[in-house]
Coordinates of C-alpha atoms and ligand atoms in Angstrom, one line a residue:
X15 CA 0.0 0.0 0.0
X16 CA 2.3 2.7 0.7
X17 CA 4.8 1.5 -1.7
X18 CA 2.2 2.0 -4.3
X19 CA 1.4 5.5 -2.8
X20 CA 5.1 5.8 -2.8
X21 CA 5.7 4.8 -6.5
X22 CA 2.3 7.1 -7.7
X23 CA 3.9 10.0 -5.8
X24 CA 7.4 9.1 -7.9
X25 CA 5.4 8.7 -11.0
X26 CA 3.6 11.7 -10.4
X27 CA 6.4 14.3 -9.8
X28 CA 8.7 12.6 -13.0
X29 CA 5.4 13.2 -15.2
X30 CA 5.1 16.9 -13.3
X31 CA 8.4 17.8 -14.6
X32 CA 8.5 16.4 -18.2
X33 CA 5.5 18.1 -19.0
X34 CA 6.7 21.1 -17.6
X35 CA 9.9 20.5 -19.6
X36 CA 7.9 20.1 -23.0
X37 CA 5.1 22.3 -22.7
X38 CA 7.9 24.8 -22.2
X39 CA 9.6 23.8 -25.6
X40 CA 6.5 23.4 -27.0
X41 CA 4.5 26.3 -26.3
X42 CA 2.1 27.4 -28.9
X43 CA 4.6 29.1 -32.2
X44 CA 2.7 31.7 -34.2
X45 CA 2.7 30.7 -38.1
X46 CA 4.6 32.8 -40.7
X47 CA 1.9 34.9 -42.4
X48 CA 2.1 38.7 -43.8
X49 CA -0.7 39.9 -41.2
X50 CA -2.3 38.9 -38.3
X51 CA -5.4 38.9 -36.8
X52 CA -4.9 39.3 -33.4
X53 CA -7.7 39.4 -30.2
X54 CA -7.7 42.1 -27.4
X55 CA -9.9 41.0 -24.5
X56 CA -10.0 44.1 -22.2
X57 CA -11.6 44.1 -18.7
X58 CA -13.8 47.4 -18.9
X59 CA -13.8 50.7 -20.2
X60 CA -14.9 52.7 -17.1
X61 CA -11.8 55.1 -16.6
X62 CA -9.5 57.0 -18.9
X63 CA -6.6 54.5 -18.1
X64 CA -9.0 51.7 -19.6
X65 CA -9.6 54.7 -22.9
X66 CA -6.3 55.4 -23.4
X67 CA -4.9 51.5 -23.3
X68 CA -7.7 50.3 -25.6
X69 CA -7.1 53.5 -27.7
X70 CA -3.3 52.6 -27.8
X71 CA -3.7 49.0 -28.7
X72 CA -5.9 50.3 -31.8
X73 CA -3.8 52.5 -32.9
X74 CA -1.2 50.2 -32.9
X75 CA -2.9 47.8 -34.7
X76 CA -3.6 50.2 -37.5
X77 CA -0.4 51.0 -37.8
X78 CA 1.4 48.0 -38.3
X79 CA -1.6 46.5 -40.5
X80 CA -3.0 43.7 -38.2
X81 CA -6.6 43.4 -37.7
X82 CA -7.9 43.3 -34.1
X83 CA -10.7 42.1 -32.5
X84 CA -11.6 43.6 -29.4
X85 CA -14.0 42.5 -26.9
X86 CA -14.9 44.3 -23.4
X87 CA -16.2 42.6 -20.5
X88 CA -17.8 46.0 -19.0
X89 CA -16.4 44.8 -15.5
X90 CA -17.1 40.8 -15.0
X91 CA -14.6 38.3 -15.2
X92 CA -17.3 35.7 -16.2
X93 CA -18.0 37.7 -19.3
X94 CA -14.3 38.1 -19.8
X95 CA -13.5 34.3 -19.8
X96 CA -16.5 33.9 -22.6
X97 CA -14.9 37.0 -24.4
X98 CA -11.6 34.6 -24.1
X99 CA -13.4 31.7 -25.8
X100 CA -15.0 34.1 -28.5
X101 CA -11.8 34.9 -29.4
X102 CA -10.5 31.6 -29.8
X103 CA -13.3 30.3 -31.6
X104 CA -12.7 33.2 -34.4
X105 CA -9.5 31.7 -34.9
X106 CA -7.2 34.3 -33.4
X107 CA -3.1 34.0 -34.1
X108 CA -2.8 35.7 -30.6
X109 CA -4.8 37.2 -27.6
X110 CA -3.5 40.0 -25.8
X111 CA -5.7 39.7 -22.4
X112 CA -5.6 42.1 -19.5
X113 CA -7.0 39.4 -16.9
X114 CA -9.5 41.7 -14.4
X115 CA -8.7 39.7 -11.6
X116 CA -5.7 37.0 -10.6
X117 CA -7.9 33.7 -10.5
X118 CA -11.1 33.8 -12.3
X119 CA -9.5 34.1 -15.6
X120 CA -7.1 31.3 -15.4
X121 CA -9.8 29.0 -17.4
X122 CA -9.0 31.9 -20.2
X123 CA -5.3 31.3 -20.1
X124 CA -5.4 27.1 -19.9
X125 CA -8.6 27.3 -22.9
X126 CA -6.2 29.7 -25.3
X127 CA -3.4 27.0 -24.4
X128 CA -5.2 24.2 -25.2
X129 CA -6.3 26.1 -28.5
X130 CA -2.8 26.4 -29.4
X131 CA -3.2 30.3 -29.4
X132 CA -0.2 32.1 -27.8
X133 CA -1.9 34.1 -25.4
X134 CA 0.3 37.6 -23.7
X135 CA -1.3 38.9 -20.4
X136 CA -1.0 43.2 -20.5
X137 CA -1.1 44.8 -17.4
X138 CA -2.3 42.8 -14.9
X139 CA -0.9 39.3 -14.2
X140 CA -3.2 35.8 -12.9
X141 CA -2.1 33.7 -9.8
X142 CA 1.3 33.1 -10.5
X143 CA 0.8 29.2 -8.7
X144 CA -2.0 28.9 -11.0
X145 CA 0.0 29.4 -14.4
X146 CA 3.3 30.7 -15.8
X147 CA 4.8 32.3 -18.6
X148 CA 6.3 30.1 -20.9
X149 CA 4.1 27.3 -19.9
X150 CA 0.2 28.6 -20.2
X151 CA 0.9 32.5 -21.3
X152 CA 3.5 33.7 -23.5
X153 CA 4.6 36.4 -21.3
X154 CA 3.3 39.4 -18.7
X155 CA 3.8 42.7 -20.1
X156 CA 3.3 45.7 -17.3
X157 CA 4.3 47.4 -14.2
X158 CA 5.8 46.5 -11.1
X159 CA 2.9 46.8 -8.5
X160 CA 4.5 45.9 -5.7
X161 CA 7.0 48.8 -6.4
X162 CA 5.0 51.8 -7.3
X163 CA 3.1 50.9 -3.9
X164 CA 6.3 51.2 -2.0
X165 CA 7.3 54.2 -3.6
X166 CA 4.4 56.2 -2.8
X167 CA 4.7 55.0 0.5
X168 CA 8.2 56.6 1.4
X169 CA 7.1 59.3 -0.5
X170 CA 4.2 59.8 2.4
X171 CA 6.9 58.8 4.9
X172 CA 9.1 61.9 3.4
X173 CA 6.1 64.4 3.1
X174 CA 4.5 63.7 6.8
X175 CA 7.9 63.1 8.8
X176 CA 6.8 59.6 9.2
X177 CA 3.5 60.6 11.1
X178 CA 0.2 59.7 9.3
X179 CA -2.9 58.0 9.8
X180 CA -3.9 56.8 6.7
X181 CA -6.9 55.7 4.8
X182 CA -6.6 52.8 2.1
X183 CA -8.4 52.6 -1.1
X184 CA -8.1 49.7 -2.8
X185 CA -8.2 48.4 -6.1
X186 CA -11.0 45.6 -7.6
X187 CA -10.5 43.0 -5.4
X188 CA -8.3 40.1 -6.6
X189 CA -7.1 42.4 -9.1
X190 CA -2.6 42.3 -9.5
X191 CA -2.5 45.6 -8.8
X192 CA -4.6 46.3 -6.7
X193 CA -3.3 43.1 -4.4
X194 CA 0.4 44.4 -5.2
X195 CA -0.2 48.4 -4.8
X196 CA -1.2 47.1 -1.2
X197 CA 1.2 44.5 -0.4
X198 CA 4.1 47.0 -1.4
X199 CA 2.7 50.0 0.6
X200 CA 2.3 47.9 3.4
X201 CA 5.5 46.7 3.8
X202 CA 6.7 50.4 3.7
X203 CA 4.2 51.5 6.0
X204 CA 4.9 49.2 8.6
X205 CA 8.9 49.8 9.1
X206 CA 6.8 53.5 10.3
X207 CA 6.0 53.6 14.2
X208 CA 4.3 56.9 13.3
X209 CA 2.6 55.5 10.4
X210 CA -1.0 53.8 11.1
X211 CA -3.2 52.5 8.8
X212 CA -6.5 52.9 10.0
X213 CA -8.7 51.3 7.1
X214 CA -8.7 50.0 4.3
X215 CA -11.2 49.2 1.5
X216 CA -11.6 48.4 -2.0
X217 CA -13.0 51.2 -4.2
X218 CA -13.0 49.3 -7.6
X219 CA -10.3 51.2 -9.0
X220 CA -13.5 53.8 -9.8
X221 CA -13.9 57.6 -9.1
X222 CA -17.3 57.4 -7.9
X223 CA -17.3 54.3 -5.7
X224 CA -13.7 55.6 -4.6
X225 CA -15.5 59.1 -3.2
X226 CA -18.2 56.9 -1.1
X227 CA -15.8 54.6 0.3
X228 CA -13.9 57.6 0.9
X229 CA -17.3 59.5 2.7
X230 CA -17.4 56.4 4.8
X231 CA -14.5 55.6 5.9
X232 CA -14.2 59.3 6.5
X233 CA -17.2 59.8 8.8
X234 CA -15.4 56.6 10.6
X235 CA -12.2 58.0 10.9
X236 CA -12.2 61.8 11.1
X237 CA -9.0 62.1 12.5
X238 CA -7.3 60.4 9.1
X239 CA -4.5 63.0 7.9
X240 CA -3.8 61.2 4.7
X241 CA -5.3 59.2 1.9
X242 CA -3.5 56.5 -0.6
X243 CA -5.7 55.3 -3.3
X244 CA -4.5 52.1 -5.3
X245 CA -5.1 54.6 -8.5
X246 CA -5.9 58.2 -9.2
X247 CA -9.8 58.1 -10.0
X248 CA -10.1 56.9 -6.4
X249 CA -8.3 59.5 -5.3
X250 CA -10.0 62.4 -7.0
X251 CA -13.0 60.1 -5.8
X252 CA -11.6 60.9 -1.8
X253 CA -10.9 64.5 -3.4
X254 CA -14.4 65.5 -3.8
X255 CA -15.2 63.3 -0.4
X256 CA -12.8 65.5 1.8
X257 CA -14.3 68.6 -0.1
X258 CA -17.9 67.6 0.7
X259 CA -17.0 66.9 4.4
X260 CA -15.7 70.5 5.1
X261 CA -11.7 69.3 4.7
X262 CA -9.0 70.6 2.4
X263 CA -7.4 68.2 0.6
X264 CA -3.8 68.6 0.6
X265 CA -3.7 70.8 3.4
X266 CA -5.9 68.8 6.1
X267 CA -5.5 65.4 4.1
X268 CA -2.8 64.6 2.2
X269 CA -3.6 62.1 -0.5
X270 CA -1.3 60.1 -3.1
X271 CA -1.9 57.6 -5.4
X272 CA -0.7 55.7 -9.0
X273 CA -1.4 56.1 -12.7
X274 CA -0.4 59.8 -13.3
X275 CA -3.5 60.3 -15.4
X276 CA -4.1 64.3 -16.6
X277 CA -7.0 64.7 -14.3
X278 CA -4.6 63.9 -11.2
X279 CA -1.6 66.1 -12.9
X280 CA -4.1 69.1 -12.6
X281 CA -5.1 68.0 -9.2
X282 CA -1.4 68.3 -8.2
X283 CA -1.1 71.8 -9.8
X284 CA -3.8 72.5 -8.0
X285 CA -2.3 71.2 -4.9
X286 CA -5.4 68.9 -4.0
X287 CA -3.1 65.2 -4.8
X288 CA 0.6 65.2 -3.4
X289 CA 2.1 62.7 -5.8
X290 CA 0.7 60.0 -7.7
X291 CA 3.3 57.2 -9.4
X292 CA 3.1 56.3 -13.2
X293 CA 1.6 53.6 -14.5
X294 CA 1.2 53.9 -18.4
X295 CA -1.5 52.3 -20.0
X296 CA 0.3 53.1 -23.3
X297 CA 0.9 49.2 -24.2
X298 CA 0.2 49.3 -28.2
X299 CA 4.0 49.3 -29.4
X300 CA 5.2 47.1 -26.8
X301 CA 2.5 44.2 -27.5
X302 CA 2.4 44.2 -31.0
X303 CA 6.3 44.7 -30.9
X304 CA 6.7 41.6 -28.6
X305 CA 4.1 39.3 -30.5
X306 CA 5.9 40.3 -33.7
X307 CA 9.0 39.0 -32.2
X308 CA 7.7 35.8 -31.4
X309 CA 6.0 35.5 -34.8
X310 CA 10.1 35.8 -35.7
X311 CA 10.8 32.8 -33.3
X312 CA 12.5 34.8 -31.2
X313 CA 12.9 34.2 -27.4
X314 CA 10.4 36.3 -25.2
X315 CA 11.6 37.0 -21.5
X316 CA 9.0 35.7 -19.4
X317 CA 8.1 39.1 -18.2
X318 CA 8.5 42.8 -19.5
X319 CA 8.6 45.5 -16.9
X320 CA 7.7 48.9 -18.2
X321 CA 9.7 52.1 -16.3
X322 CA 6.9 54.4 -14.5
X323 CA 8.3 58.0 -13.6
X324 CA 6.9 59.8 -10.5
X325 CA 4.7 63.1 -10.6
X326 CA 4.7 65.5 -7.6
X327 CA 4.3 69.4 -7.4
X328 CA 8.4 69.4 -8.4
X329 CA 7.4 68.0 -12.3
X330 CA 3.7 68.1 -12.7
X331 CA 3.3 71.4 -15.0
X332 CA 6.1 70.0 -17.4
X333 CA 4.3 66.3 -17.8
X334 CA 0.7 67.9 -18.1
X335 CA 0.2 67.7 -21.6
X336 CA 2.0 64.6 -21.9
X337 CA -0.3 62.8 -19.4
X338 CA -3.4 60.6 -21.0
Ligands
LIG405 O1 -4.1 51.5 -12.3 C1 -6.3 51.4 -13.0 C2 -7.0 50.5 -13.9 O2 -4.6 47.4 -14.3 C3 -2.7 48.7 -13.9 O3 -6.4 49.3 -13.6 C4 -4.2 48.7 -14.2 C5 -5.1 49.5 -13.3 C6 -4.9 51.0 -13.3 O4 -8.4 50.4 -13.8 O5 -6.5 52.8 -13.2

């Protein structure tokens, strides 16, 4: 009996590895054709970083003469996993998909592997125990998460002397960034004995829900003297919030937050935000770029970070008009 178990086990974990070995050798090539058709299954269109990284892809596609079929799951991964399968069913060469949260769209990934579709996740990433690049996805194209959470929180520590009692807002929950803005501010947060964090609470990553989670959490904690949002609608969400409530933001809140979208630039010039890191949702050129260069057979990295700059009253005026 537990020489059997024994031998499964040993059997098991020699099959685990081979297959890991050839899927990786064998992961789905793209044919050699003079245009593409390539798929673009984004998670919603409710903000202007969603508008300006569909608007990019498009652009992109135009310009380098593949067709693209886009698909928008106004918000639900269900929708966005079917959006997958529509995809694959039109007989896609590749999918770019921008997985709205970590787990729920890992049926997407394994069905466009099983298709034989070479599939590249932009700008947010799935459960990294549930699939990997090379493997089940091509590669991850976007930011480091983790770090532009951790850079806005020293910039707090800077700007407050390491004293602050701070509101969260977090992204959609079990979105990548919004699980990685958080983990990386965190960590900062709590190397602070002056820092607290008194509560924190998912927003969607959307202006409106972000200003009455703000209004709540508010009216709960009223002696909060700063705000980080997990992205700038939510922050100029907690803006109008702390303007409705009698406080002036900046002055008797500080808030921060990640994107660098024009609306937040402004709010900086205006003084109402204190800094807010990049996070470019320009991801045309880079995409088609990389899938281009696997259509080549060349060897993709099994990630591709992009560099995000950091806006604050010192260089907000000079990147206004640059901003989406
Ligand atoms: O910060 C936010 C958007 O996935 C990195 O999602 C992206 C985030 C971005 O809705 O504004």
């Amino acid at each position: 009996m537990l020489r059997r178990t024994l031998l499964k086990a040993a059997a098991g974990t020699v099959l685990i590895g081979a297959s890991a070995r050839m899927a990786f050798a064998d992961y789905p090539k793209m044919k050699q054709k003079s245009s593409y058709k390539a798929g673009f299954a984004q998670s919603e269109s409710n903000n202007p970083w969603r508008l300006a990284e569909t608007a990019s892809m498009k652009a992109e596609a135009q310009k380098v003469g593949w067709q693209l079929v886009y698909t928008d799951a106004a918000s639900s991964a269900a929708k966005e996993v079917s959006d997958v399968n529509s995809l694959i069913a039109q007989g896609v060469d590749i999918i770019f998909l921008v997985p709205r949260e970590e787990r729920p769209l890992i049926p997407a990934v394994m069905a466009a592997r099983r298709a034989g579709i070479p599939l590249i996740l932009i700008d947010r990433a799935v459960d990294p125990k549930l699939a990997k690049p090379g493997v089940d996805y091509l590669t991850f194209i976007g930011s480091n998460f983790v770090q532009e959470g951790q850079r806005v929180a020293e910039w707090l520590v800077k700007t407050t002397n390491g004293q602050a009692k701070i509101i969260e807002l977090e992204g959609s929950v079990g979105a990548s960034p919004a699980n990685d803005r958080k983990k990386g501010f965190d960590e900062v947060i709590k190397q602070h004995p002056g820092m607290t964090i008194l509560a924190s609470q998912s927003g969607d990553f959307v202006r409106d829900t972000g200003r009455q989670v703000a209004q709540t959490l508010l009216q709960a904690h009223p002696d909060a003297t700063a705000i980080y949002a997990h992205n700038d609608e939510m922050a100029l969400g907690a803006i109008a919030a702390l303007e409705a409530a009698g406080k002036k933001p900046g002055k008797d809140v500080i808030v921060c937050s990640i994107d660098g979208e024009k609306d937040a630039l402004q709010a900086i010039i205006d003084g109402k935000l204190g800094a807010t890191c990049e996070c470019s949702p320009r991801f045309g050129p880079i995409a088609f770029e990389t899938a281009m260069r696997y259509a080549k057979g060349e060897t993709i990295p099994p990630q591709i970070i992009n560099k995000d700059r950091f806006f604050d009253a010192s260089n907000a005026k000079e990147n206004l008009d640059s901003a989406f």
